Coordinates of C-alpha atoms and ligand atoms in Angstrom, one line a residue:
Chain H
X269 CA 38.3 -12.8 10.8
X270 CA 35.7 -11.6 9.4
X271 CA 32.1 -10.8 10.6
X272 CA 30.4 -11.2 7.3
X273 CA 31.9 -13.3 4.9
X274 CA 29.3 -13.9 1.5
X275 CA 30.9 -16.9 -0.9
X276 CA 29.7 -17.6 -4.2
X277 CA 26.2 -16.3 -3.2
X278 CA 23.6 -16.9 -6.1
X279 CA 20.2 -16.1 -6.2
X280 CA 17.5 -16.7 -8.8
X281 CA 13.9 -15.6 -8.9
X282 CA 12.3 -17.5 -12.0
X283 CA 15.0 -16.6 -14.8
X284 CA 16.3 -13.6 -13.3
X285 CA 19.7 -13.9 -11.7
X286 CA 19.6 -11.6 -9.0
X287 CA 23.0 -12.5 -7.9
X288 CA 25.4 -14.9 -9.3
X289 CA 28.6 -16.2 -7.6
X290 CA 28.7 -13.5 -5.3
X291 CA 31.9 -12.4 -3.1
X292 CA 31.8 -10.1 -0.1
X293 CA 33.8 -9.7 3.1
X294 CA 32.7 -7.0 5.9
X295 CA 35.2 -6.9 8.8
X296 CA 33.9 -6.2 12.6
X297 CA 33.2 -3.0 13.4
X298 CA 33.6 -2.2 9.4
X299 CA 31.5 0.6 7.7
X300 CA 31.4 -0.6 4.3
X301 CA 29.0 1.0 1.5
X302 CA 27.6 -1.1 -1.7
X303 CA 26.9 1.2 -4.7
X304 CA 25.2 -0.5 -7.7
X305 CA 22.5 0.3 -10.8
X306 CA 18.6 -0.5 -9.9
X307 CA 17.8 -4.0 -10.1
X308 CA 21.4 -5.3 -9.6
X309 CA 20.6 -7.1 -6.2
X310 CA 21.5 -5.2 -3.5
X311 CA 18.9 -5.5 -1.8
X312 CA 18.8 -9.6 -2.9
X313 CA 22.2 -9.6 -0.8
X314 CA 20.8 -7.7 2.7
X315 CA 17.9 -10.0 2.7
X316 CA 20.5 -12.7 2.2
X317 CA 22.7 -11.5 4.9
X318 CA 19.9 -10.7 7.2
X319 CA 18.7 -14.7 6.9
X320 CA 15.3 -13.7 5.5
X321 CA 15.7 -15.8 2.2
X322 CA 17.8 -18.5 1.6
X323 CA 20.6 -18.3 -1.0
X324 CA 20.3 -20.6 -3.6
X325 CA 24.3 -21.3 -3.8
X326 CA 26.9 -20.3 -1.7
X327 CA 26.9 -19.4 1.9
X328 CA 26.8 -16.3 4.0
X329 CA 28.8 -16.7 7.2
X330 CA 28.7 -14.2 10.0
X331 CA 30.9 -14.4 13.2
X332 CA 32.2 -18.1 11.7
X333 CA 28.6 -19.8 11.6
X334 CA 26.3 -20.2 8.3
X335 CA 23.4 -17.7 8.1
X336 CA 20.4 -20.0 8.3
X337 CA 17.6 -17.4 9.2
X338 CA 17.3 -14.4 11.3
X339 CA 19.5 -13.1 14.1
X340 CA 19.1 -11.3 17.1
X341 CA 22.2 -9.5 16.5
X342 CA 21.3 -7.9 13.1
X343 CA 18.8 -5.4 12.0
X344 CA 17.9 -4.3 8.7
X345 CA 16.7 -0.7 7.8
X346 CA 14.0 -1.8 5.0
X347 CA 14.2 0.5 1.7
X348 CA 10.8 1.2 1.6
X349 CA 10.4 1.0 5.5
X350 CA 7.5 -1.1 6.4
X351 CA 5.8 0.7 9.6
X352 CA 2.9 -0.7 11.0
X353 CA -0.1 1.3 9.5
X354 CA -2.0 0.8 13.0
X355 CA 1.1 1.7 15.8
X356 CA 2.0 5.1 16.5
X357 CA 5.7 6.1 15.2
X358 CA 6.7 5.8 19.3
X359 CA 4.7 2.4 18.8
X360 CA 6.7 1.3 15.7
X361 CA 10.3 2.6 17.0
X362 CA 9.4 0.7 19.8
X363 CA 8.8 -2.7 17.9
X364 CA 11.9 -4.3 18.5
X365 CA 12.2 -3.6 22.2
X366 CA 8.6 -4.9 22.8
X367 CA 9.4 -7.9 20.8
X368 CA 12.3 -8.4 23.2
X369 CA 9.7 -8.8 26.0
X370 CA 9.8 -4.9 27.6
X371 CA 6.7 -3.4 29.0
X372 CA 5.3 -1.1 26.7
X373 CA 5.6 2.0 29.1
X374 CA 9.4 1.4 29.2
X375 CA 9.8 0.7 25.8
X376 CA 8.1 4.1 25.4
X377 CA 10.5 5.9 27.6
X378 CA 13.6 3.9 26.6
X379 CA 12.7 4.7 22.4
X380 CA 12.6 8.1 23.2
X381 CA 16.6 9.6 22.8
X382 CA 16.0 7.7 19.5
X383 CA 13.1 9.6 18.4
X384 CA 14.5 12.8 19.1
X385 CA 17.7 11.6 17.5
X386 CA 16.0 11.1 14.1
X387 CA 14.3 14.7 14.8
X388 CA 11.1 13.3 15.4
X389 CA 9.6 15.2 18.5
X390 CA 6.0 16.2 18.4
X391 CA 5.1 13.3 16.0
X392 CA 5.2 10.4 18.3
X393 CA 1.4 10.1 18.2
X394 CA 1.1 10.4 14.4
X395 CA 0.1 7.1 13.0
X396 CA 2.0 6.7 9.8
X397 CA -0.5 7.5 7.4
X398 CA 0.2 11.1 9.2
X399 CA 3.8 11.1 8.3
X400 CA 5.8 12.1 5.3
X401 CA 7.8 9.6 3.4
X402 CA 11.1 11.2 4.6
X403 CA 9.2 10.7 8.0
X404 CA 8.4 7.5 7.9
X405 CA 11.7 6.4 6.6
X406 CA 13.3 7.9 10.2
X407 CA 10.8 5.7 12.4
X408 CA 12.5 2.4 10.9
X409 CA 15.9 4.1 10.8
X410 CA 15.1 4.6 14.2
X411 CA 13.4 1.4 15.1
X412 CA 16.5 -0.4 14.4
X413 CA 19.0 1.5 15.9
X414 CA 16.3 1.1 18.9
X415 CA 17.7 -2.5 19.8
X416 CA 21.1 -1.6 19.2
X417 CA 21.9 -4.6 17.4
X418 CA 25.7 -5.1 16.4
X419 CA 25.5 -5.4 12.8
X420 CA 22.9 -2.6 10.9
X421 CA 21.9 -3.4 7.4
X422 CA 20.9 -0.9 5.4
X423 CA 19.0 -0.4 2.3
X424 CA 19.2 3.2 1.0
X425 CA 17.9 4.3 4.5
X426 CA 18.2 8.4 3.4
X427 CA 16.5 7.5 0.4
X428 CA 13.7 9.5 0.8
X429 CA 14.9 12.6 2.9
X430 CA 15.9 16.1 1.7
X431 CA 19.7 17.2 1.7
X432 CA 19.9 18.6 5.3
X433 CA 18.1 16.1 7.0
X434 CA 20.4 13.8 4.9
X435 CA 23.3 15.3 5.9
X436 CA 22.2 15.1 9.8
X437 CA 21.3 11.5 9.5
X438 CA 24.6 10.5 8.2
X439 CA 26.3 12.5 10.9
X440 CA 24.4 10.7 13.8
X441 CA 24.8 7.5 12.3
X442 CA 28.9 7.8 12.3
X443 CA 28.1 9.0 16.0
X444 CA 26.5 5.6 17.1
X445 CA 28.7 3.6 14.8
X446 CA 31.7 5.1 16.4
X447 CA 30.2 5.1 20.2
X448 CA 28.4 1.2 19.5
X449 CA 31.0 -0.6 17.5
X450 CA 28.5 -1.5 15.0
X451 CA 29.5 -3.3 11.4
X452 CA 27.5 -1.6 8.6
X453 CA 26.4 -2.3 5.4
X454 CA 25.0 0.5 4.0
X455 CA 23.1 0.4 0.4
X456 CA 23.4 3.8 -1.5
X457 CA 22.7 5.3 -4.9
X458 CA 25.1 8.4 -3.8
X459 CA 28.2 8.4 -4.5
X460 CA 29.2 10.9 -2.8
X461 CA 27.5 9.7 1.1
X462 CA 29.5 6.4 0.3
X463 CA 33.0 8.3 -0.3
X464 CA 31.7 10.6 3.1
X465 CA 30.7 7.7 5.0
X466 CA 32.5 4.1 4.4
X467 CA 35.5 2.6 4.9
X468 CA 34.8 0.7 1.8
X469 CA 32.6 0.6 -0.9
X470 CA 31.8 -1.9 -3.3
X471 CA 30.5 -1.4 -6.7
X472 CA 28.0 -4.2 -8.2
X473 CA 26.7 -4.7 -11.6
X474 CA 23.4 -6.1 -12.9
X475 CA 22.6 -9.6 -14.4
X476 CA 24.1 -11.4 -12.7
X477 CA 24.4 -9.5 -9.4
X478 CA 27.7 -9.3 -8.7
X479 CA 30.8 -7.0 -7.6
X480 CA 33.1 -5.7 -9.8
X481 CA 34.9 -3.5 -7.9
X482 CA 35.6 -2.8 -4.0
X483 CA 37.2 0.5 -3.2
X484 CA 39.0 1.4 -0.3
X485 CA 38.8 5.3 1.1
X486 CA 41.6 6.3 2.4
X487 CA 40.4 9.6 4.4
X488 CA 40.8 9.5 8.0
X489 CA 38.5 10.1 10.6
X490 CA 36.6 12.3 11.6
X491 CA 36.6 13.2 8.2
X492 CA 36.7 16.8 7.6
X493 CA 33.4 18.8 6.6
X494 CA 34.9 20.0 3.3
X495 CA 36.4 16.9 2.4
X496 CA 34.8 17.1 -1.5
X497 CA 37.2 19.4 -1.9
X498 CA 40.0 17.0 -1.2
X499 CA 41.9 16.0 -5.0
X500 CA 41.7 12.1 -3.8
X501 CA 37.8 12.5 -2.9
X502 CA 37.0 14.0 -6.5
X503 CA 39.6 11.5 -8.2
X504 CA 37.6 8.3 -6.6
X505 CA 34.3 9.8 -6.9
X506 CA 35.2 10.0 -11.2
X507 CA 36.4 6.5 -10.8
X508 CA 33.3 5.0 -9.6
X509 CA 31.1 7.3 -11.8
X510 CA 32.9 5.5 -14.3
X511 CA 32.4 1.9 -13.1
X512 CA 28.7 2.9 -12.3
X513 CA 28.0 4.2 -16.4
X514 CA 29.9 0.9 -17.8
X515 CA 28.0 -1.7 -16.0
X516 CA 24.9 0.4 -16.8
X517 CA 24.2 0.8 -20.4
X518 CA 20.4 0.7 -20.7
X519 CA 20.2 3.9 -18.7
X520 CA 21.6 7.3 -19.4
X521 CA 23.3 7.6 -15.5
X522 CA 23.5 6.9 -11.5
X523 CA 19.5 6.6 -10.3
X524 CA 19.4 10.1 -8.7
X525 CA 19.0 9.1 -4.6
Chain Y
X23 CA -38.3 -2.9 4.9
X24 CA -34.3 -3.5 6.2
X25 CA -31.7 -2.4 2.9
X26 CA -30.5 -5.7 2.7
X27 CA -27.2 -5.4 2.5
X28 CA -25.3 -6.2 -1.1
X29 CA -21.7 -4.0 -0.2
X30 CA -19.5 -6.5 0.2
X31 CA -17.6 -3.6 0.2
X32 CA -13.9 -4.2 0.1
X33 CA -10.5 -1.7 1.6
X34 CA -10.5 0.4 -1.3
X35 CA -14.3 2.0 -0.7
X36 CA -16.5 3.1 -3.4
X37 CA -16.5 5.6 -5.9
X38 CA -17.9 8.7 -5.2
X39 CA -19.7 11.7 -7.1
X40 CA -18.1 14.7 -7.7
X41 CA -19.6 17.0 -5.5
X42 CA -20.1 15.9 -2.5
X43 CA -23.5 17.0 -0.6
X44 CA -23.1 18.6 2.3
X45 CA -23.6 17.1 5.7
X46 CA -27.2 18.8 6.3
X47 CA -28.3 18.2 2.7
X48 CA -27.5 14.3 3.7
X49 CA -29.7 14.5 6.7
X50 CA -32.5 15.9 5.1
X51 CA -32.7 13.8 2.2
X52 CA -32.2 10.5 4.7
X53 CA -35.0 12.2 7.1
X54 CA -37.1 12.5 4.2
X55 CA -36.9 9.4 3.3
X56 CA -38.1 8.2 6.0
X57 CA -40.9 10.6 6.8
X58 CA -42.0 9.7 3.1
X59 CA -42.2 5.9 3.5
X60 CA -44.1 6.4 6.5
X61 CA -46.6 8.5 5.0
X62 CA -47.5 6.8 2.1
X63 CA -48.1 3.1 4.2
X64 CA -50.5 5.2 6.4
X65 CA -52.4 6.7 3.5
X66 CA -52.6 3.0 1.6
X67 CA -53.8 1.8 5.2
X68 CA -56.2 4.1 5.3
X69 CA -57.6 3.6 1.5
X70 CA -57.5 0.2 1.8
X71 CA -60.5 -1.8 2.4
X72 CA -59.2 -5.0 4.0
X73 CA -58.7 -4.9 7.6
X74 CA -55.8 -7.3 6.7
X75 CA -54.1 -4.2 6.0
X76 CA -52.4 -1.9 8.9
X77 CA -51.5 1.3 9.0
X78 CA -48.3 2.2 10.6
X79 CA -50.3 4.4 13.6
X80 CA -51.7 0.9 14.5
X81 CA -48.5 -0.6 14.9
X82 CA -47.5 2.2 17.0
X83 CA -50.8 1.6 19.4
X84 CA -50.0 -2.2 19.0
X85 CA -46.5 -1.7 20.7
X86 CA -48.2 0.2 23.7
X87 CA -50.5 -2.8 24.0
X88 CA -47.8 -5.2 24.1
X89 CA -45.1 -3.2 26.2
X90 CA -48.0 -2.9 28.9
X91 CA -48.6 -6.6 29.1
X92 CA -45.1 -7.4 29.3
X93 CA -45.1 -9.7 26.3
X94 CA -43.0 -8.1 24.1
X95 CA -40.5 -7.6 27.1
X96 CA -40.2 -11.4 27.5
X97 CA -40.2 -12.4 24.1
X98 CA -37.7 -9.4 23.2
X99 CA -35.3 -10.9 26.0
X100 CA -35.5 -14.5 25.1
X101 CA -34.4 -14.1 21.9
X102 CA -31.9 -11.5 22.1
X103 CA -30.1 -13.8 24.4
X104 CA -30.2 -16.6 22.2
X105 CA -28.7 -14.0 19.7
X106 CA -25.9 -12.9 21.9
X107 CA -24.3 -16.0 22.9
X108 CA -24.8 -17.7 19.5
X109 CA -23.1 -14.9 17.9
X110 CA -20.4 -15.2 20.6
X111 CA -19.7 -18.6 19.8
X112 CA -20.0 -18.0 16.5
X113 CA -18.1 -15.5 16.0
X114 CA -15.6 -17.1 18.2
X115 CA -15.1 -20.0 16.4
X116 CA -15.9 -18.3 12.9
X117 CA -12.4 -16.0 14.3
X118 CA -10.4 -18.8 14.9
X119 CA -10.9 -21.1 11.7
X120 CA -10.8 -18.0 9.8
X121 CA -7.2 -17.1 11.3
X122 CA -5.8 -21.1 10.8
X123 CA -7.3 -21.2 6.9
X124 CA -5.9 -17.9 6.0
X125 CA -2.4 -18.1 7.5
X126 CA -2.2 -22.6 6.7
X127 CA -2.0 -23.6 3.7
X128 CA -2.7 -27.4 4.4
X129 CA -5.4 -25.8 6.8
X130 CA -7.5 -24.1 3.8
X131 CA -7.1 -27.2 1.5
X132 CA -8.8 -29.3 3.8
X133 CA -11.4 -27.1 5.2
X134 CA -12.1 -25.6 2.1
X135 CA -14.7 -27.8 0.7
X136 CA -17.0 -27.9 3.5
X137 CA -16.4 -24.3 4.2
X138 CA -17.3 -23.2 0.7
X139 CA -20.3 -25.7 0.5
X140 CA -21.9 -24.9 3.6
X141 CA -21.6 -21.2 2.9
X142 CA -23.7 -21.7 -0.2
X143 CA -26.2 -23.5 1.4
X144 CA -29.7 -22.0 2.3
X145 CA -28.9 -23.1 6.0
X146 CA -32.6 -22.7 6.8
X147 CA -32.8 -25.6 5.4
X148 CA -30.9 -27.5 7.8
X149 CA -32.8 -26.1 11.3
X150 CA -35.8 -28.8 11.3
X151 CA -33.0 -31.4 11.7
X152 CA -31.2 -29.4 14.1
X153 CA -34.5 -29.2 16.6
X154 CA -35.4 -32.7 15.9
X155 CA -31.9 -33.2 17.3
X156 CA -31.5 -30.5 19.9
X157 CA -34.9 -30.0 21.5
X158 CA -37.2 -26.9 21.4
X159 CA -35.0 -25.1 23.9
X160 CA -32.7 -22.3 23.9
X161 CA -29.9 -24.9 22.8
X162 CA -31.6 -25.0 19.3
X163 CA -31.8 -21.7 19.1
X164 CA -28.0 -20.9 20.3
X165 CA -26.6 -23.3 17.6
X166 CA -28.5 -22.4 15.0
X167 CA -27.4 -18.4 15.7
X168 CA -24.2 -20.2 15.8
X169 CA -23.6 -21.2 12.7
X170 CA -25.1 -18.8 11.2
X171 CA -22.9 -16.2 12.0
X172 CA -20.3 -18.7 11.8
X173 CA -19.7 -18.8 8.2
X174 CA -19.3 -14.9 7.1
X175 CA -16.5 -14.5 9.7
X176 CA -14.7 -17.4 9.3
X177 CA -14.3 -16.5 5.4
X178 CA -13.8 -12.6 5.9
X179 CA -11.2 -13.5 8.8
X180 CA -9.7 -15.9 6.0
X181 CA -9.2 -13.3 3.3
X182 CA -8.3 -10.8 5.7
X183 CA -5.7 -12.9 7.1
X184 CA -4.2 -13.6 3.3
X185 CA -4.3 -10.4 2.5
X186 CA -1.8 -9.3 5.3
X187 CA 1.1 -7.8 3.3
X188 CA 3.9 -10.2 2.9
X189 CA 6.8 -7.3 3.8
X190 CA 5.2 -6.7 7.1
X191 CA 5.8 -10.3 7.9
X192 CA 9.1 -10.2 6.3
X193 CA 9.7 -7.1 8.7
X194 CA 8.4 -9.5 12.0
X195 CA 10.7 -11.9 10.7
X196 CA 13.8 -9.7 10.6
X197 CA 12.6 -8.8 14.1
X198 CA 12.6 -12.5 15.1
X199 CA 9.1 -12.3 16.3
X200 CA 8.3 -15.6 17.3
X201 CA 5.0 -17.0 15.6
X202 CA 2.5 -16.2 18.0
X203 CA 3.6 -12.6 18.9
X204 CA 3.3 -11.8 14.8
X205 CA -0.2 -12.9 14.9
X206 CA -0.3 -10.6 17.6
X207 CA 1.2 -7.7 16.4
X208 CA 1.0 -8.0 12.4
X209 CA -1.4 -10.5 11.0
X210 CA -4.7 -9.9 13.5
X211 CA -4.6 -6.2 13.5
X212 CA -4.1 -6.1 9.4
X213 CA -7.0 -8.4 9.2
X214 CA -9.2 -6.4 11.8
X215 CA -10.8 -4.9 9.4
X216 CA -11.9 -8.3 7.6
X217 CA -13.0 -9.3 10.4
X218 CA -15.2 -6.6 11.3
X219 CA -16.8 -6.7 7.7
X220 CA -17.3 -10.3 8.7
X221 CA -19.2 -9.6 12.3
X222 CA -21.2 -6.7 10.1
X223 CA -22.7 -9.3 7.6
X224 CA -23.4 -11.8 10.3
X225 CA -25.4 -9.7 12.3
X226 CA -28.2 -10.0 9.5
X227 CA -27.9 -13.6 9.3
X228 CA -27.9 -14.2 13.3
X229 CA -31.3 -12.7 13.2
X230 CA -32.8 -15.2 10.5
X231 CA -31.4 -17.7 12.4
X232 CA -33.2 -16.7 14.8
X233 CA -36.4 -15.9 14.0
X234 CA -36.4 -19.3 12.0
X235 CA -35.8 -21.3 14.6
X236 CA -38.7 -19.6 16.9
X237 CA -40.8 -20.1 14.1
X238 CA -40.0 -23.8 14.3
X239 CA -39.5 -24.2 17.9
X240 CA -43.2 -22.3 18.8
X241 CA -42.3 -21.8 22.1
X242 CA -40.9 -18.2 22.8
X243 CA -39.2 -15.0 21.1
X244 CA -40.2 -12.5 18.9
X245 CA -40.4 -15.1 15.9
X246 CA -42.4 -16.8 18.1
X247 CA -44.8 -13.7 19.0
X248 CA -45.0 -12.8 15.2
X249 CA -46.6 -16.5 14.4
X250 CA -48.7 -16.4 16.8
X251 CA -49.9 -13.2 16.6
X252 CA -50.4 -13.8 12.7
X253 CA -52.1 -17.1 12.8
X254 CA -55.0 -15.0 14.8
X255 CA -54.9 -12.4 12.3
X256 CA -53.7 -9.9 14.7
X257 CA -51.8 -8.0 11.9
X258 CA -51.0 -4.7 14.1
X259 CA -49.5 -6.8 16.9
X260 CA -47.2 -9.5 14.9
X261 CA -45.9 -6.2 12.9
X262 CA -44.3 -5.3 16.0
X263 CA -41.6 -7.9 16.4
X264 CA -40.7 -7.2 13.3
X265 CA -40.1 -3.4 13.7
X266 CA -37.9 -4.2 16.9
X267 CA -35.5 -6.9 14.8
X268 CA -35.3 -4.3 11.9
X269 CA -33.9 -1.6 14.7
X270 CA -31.7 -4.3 16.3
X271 CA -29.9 -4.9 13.0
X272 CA -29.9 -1.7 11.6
X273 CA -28.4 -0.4 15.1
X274 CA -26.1 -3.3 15.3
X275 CA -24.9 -3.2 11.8
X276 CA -24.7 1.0 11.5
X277 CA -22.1 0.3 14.7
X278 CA -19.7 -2.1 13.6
X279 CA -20.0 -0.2 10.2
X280 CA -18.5 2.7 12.2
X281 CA -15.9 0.6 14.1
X282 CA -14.8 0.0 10.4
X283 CA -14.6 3.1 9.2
X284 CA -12.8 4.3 11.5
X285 CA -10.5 1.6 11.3
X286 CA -9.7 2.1 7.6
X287 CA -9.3 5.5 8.5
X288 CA -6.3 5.0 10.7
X289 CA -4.5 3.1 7.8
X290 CA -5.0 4.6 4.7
X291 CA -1.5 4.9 4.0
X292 CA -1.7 1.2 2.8
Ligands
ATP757 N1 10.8 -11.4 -4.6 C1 11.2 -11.3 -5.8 N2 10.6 -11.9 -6.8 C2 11.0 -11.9 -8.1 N3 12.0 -11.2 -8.5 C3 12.7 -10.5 -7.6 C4 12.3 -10.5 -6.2 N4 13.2 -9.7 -5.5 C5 14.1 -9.2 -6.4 N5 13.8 -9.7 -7.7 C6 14.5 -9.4 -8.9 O1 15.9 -9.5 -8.6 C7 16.6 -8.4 -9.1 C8 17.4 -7.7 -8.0 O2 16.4 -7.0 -7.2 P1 16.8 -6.1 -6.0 O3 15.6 -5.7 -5.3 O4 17.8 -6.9 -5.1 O5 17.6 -4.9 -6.7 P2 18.2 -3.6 -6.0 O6 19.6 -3.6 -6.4 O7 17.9 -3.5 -4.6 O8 17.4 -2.5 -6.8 P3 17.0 -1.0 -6.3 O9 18.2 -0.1 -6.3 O10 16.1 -0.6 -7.4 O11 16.4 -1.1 -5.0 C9 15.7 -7.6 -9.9 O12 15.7 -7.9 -11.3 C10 14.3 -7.9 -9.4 O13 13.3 -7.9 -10.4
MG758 MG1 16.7 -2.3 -3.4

């Protein structure tokens, strides 16, 4: 069965139709990417998922019941990530645990593998006014991996970080969601970390919100470092370049991420 | 005399020239300032012809002639203890219907008229009723404190509180922080600030309230000290009181202006 199951989701706001009659299925333990233009509701549909707002049709289920608000067992990595200006990046990876009821001295100590982790040593002090953006965005990435919830929602979390870091952030996430059994959704612009990373990876187009395509990659793991020089990698990565330009006239091409 | 102050300021700050004086030019000029004032109300003092008029050397030798008889003392302690705890209940209560307006809607709707009208009132206007009703004791003096400070941290804790950004309590949600643990950790320290402004504005007002009701009441305080003092034409000695609120509220108000500073400082990233 699966975890997340999303029928005929719609969503309005005023006359936009954010998402209309939306369809997605994310099995346990699943890694699944979702690729789509600016503006086509991706981030609509993790907000859905995560029970923040209601859907105005359709239902989400997740683990059999209907999504009616916010789970323990779900975490969502905020595209433009939402620290607390006044709590110290320790103070703000620790948010979740503290929440959970732990003393703030062990929340301190237990955050800690996860601060280092995100490469974040020396800055645990540094309010986030302090940080860079590519800073900031790896206190939430790792404030929710912090409570080790089950299933990680993601919107665009390497957004804002430079092509190494990038490419060390996607490595330790496939770490944890190997060693934690976690079911990801994981919101991208790249084409490319979605091929690298997913097990699947669905395409959406705008107005309505909706997905038009969802792709299984075949590679399997551990995938190889060099696999963009695999025939099949460059043949799928066309193939959703493709889908990407067609749903998206108004703009010349993929938002750069 | 006290700046009175007109900075409602809000988060953003003010604008600023271009180039910025440097820290000892700023001291100089404020020193100078002062020096200046100073200098000129002892040389009209001394020109003048009435004896109506005091020079600022005779308020000096009027405080040494009040410390020594212990008057100011008392009068200095009785109504800075009316102050206090009026502007701890105040500011109490101001605090807590502040934080129920801002964050409930049905809250606001309801309060709102009295809140708005009351805050426009001259509340002078109300303290002859409020000693008819509450005696010429410390009681008076306590409530009317009270409210007066009430009002300009109830509304900045209000507007603080509906300015706390609506994805930080998205992000307590997604947390499942239960109600009382996101006023905790999201919506009181985003409205700090506010707040703060709020205590800062009060402070003046706690001291009319004050001084107003020891006018009325006759019985102790410095407002007290000042009419009596003036009704014998003692002009020297009833300017004293007044110096002594006018360095309570500028010291009062410079701190909390401080605390807020420094608090904006810390989250300047939003
Ligand atoms: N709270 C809101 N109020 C009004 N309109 C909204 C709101 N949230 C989203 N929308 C609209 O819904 C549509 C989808 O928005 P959404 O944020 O889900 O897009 P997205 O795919 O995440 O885009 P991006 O890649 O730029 O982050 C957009 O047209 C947006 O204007
Ligand atoms: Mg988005």
């Amino acid at each position: 069965m699966a975890q997340i199951r999303a029928e005929n989701v719609e969503k309005h706001f005023g006359h936009v139709q954010a998402l209309g009659r939306l369809h997605l299925e994310v099995e346990t333990n699943e890694f699944v990417s979702v690729l789509g233009p600016s503006g086509c509701g991706k981030t609509t549909l993790l907000r859905i998922v995560a029970g923040l707002v209601p859907p105005d049709g359709g239902t989400v289920y997740v683990d059999g019941e209907p999504v009616t608000g916010p789970r323990p067992n779900t975490t969502l990595v905020f595209q433009h990530f939402r620290l607390l200006p006044w709590r110290t990046a320790e103070d703000n990876v620790a948010y979740g645990l503290r929440l959970r009821g732990m003393a703030k001295r062990q929340a301190r100590e237990e955050v800690r593998p996860y601060i280092e982790m995100v490469g974040l040593e020396g800055f645990e002090k540094s309010y986030p006014y302090q940080l860079s953006g590519g800073m900031q965005q790896r206190v939430g990435l790792a404030r929710a991996l912090a409570i080790d919830p089950e299933i990680l929602l993601m919107d665009e979390p390497f957004g804002a970080l430079d092509a190494q870091t990038r490419e060390v952030m996607q490595e330790e996430l496939l770490r944890i969601w190997n060693a934690t059994h976690k079911t990801v959704v994981f919101v991208t612009h790249s084409i490319d970390e979605a091929l690298v990373l997913s097990d699947k990876v669905v395409v959406m187009a705008a107005r309505p919100g909706r997905i038009i395509e969802t792709i299984e990659v075949p590679f399997p793991r551990p995938r190889p470092t060099n696999l963009r020089a695999d025939p099949v990698f460059a043949q799928l990565r066309t193939r959703m370049w493709e889908l990407l330009r067609t749903t998206e006239p108004e703009e010349t091409g993929v938002a750069g991420g | 005399m006290v700046g009175v102050a007109t900075d409602e300021r809000s988060a953003t700050g003010g604008r600023r020239a271009v180039r910025l004086p440097s820290r000892v030019e700023e001291r100089l000029w404020w020193a100078s300032g002062l020096v200046l004032v100073v200098v000129v109300w002892q040389v009209y003092a001394m020109l003048s012809t009435s004896s109506l008029i005091v020079g600022p050397w005779e308020v000096v030798e009027a405080t040494g002639d009040l410390i020594a008889s212990g008057e100011l003392w008392e009068y200095a302690q009785s109504s800075a203890l009316s102050f206090a705890i009026g502007m701890l209940i105040g500011s109490v209560s101001g605090l807590v219907i502040g934080l129920l307006v801002g964050r409930f809607r049905l809250v606001e709707i309801t309060l709102d008229p009295y809140i708005s009208a009351l805050y426009a009132t001259p509340l002078v206007a109300i303290i002859p009723v409020l000693i008819v009703l509450l005696g010429f004791g410390p009681l008076s003096k306590i409530v009317i404190v009270s409210i007066f400070v009430f009002f300009p941290v109830a509304i900045n804790t209000a507007a603080g509180v509906k300015e706390v950004p609506r994805d930080l309590l998205e992000l307590a949600d997604s947390f499942c922080s239960r109600e009382m643990l996101t006023w905790r950790d999201v919506v009181v320290p985003s409205a700090l600030p506010f707040i703060v402004t709020g205590l800062r504005l009060s402070v003046g007002r706690g001291l009319i309230g004050v001084v107003v009701a020891e006018f009325e009441t006759a019985v102790t305080g410095l407002g007290y000290l000042i009419l009596s003092k003036s009704r014998r034409f003692l002009m020297a000695e009833s300017l004293v009181p007044v110096v002594v609120l006018m360095i309570a509220g500028f010291v009062l108000y410079s701190l909390l202006k401080r605390v807020e500073d420094g608090m904006l400082e810390r989250r300047r990233g939003l």
